């Protein structure tokens, strides 16, 4: 083999090599590139599906969070309203109890004042009787005579009227 035979261009060998190259490219494309591209497309679709599912789940979670916050706000408003109603009812009940207690105290005070007036009149009457008895004794000792009971009571009544009634 000579150097020239190695460098020489043989037309049939070149055509066979080009055909061999074209055949290899066709086989690579058919059995290697297309399956690989199909696998890549499937993986891309899976990834896209996962992204879509994640975005859907994120939007659902966001919607659930907003619903929860709205529900929480309405629950807080409702709790505040219930608390306000309870406070108003408690205040009304307290006012009612206070007014009832005041009315009861006023009635007790009025009754006590009536009892005091009654006791005062009774004491005044008792005092009048004692004074009249004392006056009769004194008068009988001073005059040393018996005074008639009716005249004596009239005299004592006049004396007490002149002194004035105690208040």
CSV table of N, CA, C and O in Angstrom, one decimal, residues 46-99:
chain,number,residue,atom,x,y,z
A,46,UNK,N,-45.6,16.2,31.3
A,46,UNK,CA,-45.8,15.9,32.8
A,46,UNK,C,-45.4,17.0,33.6
A,46,UNK,O,-46.1,17.4,34.6
A,47,UNK,N,-44.3,17.7,33.3
A,47,UNK,CA,-43.8,18.9,34.1
A,47,UNK,C,-44.9,20.0,33.9
A,47,UNK,O,-45.2,20.6,35.0
A,48,UNK,N,-45.4,20.2,32.7
A,48,UNK,CA,-46.4,21.2,32.5
A,48,UNK,C,-47.7,20.9,33.4
A,48,UNK,O,-48.3,21.7,34.0
A,49,UNK,N,-48.0,19.6,33.4
A,49,UNK,CA,-49.2,19.1,34.2
A,49,UNK,C,-48.9,19.4,35.6
A,49,UNK,O,-49.9,19.8,36.4
A,50,UNK,N,-47.7,19.1,36.1
A,50,UNK,CA,-47.4,19.3,37.5
A,50,UNK,C,-47.5,20.8,37.9
A,50,UNK,O,-48.0,21.2,38.9
A,51,UNK,N,-46.9,21.6,37.0
A,51,UNK,CA,-47.0,23.1,37.2
A,51,UNK,C,-48.5,23.5,37.2
A,51,UNK,O,-48.9,24.4,38.1
A,52,UNK,N,-49.3,23.0,36.3
A,52,UNK,CA,-50.7,23.4,36.3
A,52,UNK,C,-51.4,23.0,37.5
A,52,UNK,O,-52.2,23.7,38.1
A,53,UNK,N,-51.1,21.7,38.0
A,53,UNK,CA,-51.7,21.2,39.2
A,53,UNK,C,-51.3,22.0,40.4
A,53,UNK,O,-52.1,22.4,41.3
A,54,UNK,N,-50.0,22.4,40.4
A,54,UNK,CA,-49.5,23.2,41.5
A,54,UNK,C,-50.1,24.6,41.5
A,54,UNK,O,-50.5,25.1,42.6
A,55,UNK,N,-50.3,25.2,40.3
A,55,UNK,CA,-50.9,26.5,40.2
A,55,UNK,C,-52.4,26.4,40.7
A,55,UNK,O,-52.9,27.3,41.3
A,56,UNK,N,-53.0,25.4,40.2
A,56,UNK,CA,-54.4,25.2,40.6
A,56,UNK,C,-54.6,25.0,42.1
A,56,UNK,O,-55.4,25.6,42.8
A,57,UNK,N,-53.7,24.2,42.7
A,57,UNK,CA,-53.7,24.0,44.2
A,57,UNK,C,-53.4,25.3,44.9
A,57,UNK,O,-54.0,25.6,45.9
A,58,UNK,N,-52.4,26.0,44.4
A,58,UNK,CA,-52.1,27.3,45.0
A,58,UNK,C,-53.3,28.3,44.9
A,58,UNK,O,-53.6,29.0,45.9
A,59,UNK,N,-53.9,28.3,43.8
A,59,UNK,CA,-55.1,29.2,43.7
A,59,UNK,C,-56.2,28.8,44.6
A,59,UNK,O,-56.9,29.6,45.2
A,60,UNK,N,-56.4,27.4,44.7
A,60,UNK,CA,-57.5,26.9,45.6
A,60,UNK,C,-57.1,27.2,47.0
A,60,UNK,O,-58.0,27.6,47.8
A,61,UNK,N,-55.8,27.1,47.4
A,61,UNK,CA,-55.4,27.4,48.7
A,61,UNK,C,-55.6,28.9,49.0
A,61,UNK,O,-56.1,29.3,50.1
A,62,UNK,N,-55.3,29.7,48.1
A,62,UNK,CA,-55.5,31.2,48.2
A,62,UNK,C,-57.0,31.5,48.4
A,62,UNK,O,-57.4,32.3,49.3
A,63,UNK,N,-57.8,30.8,47.6
A,63,UNK,CA,-59.3,31.0,47.7
A,63,UNK,C,-59.8,30.5,49.1
A,63,UNK,O,-60.6,31.2,49.7
A,64,UNK,N,-59.3,29.4,49.5
A,64,UNK,CA,-59.6,28.9,50.8
A,64,UNK,C,-59.2,29.8,52.0
A,64,UNK,O,-59.9,30.1,52.9
A,65,UNK,N,-58.0,30.4,51.8
A,65,UNK,CA,-57.5,31.3,52.8
A,65,UNK,C,-58.4,32.6,52.8
A,65,UNK,O,-58.7,33.1,53.9
A,66,UNK,N,-58.8,33.1,51.7
A,66,UNK,CA,-59.6,34.3,51.6
A,66,UNK,C,-61.0,33.9,52.2
A,66,UNK,O,-61.6,34.8,53.0
A,67,UNK,N,-61.5,32.8,51.9
A,67,UNK,CA,-62.8,32.4,52.5
A,67,UNK,C,-62.7,32.3,54.0
A,67,UNK,O,-63.6,32.7,54.8
A,68,UNK,N,-61.6,31.7,54.5
A,68,UNK,CA,-61.4,31.6,55.9
A,68,UNK,C,-61.3,32.9,56.6
A,68,UNK,O,-61.9,33.1,57.6
A,69,UNK,N,-60.5,33.8,56.0
A,69,UNK,CA,-60.4,35.2,56.5
A,69,UNK,C,-61.8,35.9,56.6
A,69,UNK,O,-62.1,36.6,57.5
A,70,UNK,N,-62.6,35.7,55.5
A,70,UNK,CA,-63.9,36.3,55.5
A,70,UNK,C,-64.8,35.7,56.6
A,70,UNK,O,-65.5,36.5,57.3
A,71,UNK,N,-64.7,34.4,56.7
A,71,UNK,CA,-65.5,33.7,57.7
A,71,UNK,C,-65.0,34.2,59.1
A,71,UNK,O,-65.8,34.4,60.0
A,72,UNK,N,-63.7,34.3,59.3
A,72,UNK,CA,-63.2,34.7,60.6
A,72,UNK,C,-63.6,36.1,60.9
A,72,UNK,O,-64.0,36.4,62.0
A,73,UNK,N,-63.6,37.0,59.9
A,73,UNK,CA,-64.0,38.4,60.1
A,73,UNK,C,-65.5,38.4,60.5
A,73,UNK,O,-65.9,39.2,61.4
A,74,UNK,N,-66.3,37.7,59.8
A,74,UNK,CA,-67.7,37.7,60.1
A,74,UNK,C,-68.0,37.1,61.5
A,74,UNK,O,-68.9,37.5,62.2
A,75,UNK,N,-67.2,36.0,61.8
A,75,UNK,CA,-67.3,35.5,63.2
A,75,UNK,C,-66.9,36.5,64.2
A,75,UNK,O,-67.6,36.6,65.3
A,76,UNK,N,-65.9,37.2,64.0
A,76,UNK,CA,-65.5,38.3,64.9
A,76,UNK,C,-66.6,39.3,65.0
A,76,UNK,O,-66.9,39.8,66.1
A,77,UNK,N,-67.1,39.7,63.9
A,77,UNK,CA,-68.2,40.7,63.9
A,77,UNK,C,-69.4,40.2,64.7
A,77,UNK,O,-70.0,40.9,65.5
A,78,UNK,N,-69.7,38.9,64.5
A,78,UNK,CA,-70.9,38.3,65.2
A,78,UNK,C,-70.6,38.2,66.7
A,78,UNK,O,-71.5,38.5,67.5
A,79,UNK,N,-69.4,37.8,67.0
A,79,UNK,CA,-69.0,37.8,68.4
A,79,UNK,C,-69.1,39.1,69.1
A,79,UNK,O,-69.6,39.3,70.2
A,80,UNK,N,-68.6,40.2,68.4
A,80,UNK,CA,-68.7,41.5,68.9
A,80,UNK,C,-70.2,41.9,69.1
A,80,UNK,O,-70.6,42.6,70.1
A,81,UNK,N,-71.0,41.6,68.1
A,81,UNK,CA,-72.5,41.9,68.2
A,81,UNK,C,-73.1,41.2,69.4
A,81,UNK,O,-73.9,41.7,70.2
A,82,UNK,N,-72.8,39.9,69.6
A,82,UNK,CA,-73.3,39.1,70.7
A,82,UNK,C,-72.8,39.7,72.0
A,82,UNK,O,-73.6,39.8,72.9
A,83,UNK,N,-71.6,40.1,72.1
A,83,UNK,CA,-71.0,40.7,73.3
A,83,UNK,C,-71.7,42.0,73.6
A,83,UNK,O,-72.1,42.3,74.7
A,84,UNK,N,-72.0,42.8,72.5
A,84,UNK,CA,-72.7,44.1,72.7
A,84,UNK,C,-74.1,43.9,73.2
A,84,UNK,O,-74.6,44.5,74.1
A,85,UNK,N,-74.8,42.9,72.6
A,85,UNK,CA,-76.1,42.6,73.0
A,85,UNK,C,-76.2,42.1,74.5
A,85,UNK,O,-77.0,42.5,75.3
A,86,UNK,N,-75.2,41.2,74.8
A,86,UNK,CA,-75.1,40.7,76.2
A,86,UNK,C,-74.8,41.9,77.2
A,86,UNK,O,-75.4,41.9,78.3
A,87,UNK,N,-73.9,42.8,76.8
A,87,UNK,CA,-73.6,43.9,77.7
A,87,UNK,C,-74.8,44.8,77.8
A,87,UNK,O,-75.1,45.3,78.9
A,88,UNK,N,-75.6,45.0,76.7
A,88,UNK,CA,-76.8,45.8,76.8
A,88,UNK,C,-77.8,45.2,77.7
A,88,UNK,O,-78.5,45.9,78.5
A,89,UNK,N,-78.0,43.9,77.5
A,89,UNK,CA,-79.0,43.2,78.3
A,89,UNK,C,-78.6,43.2,79.8
A,89,UNK,O,-79.4,43.4,80.7
A,90,UNK,N,-77.3,43.0,80.1
A,90,UNK,CA,-76.8,43.0,81.4
A,90,UNK,C,-77.0,44.4,82.0
A,90,UNK,O,-77.4,44.6,83.2
A,91,UNK,N,-76.7,45.5,81.2
A,91,UNK,CA,-76.9,46.8,81.7
A,91,UNK,C,-78.4,47.1,82.0
A,91,UNK,O,-78.7,47.7,83.0
A,92,UNK,N,-79.3,46.6,81.1
A,92,UNK,CA,-80.7,46.8,81.3
A,92,UNK,C,-81.1,46.1,82.6
A,92,UNK,O,-81.9,46.6,83.4
A,93,UNK,N,-80.6,44.9,82.8
A,93,UNK,CA,-81.0,44.1,84.0
A,93,UNK,C,-80.4,44.8,85.2
A,93,UNK,O,-81.1,44.9,86.3
A,94,UNK,N,-79.2,45.3,85.1
A,94,UNK,CA,-78.6,46.0,86.3
A,94,UNK,C,-79.5,47.3,86.6
A,94,UNK,O,-79.8,47.6,87.8
A,95,UNK,N,-79.9,48.0,85.5
A,95,UNK,CA,-80.7,49.2,85.8
A,95,UNK,C,-82.0,48.8,86.4
A,95,UNK,O,-82.5,49.5,87.3
A,96,UNK,N,-82.6,47.7,85.9
A,96,UNK,CA,-83.9,47.2,86.4
A,96,UNK,C,-83.7,46.9,87.9
A,96,UNK,O,-84.5,47.2,88.7
A,97,UNK,N,-82.6,46.2,88.2
A,97,UNK,CA,-82.4,45.8,89.6
A,97,UNK,C,-82.2,47.0,90.5
A,97,UNK,O,-82.7,47.1,91.6
A,98,UNK,N,-81.4,48.0,90.0
A,98,UNK,CA,-81.2,49.2,90.8
A,98,UNK,C,-82.5,50.0,91.0
A,98,UNK,O,-82.8,50.4,92.1
A,99,UNK,N,-83.3,50.1,89.9
A,99,UNK,CA,-84.5,50.8,90.1
A,99,UNK,C,-85.5,50.1,91.0
A,99,UNK,O,-86.2,50.7,91.9
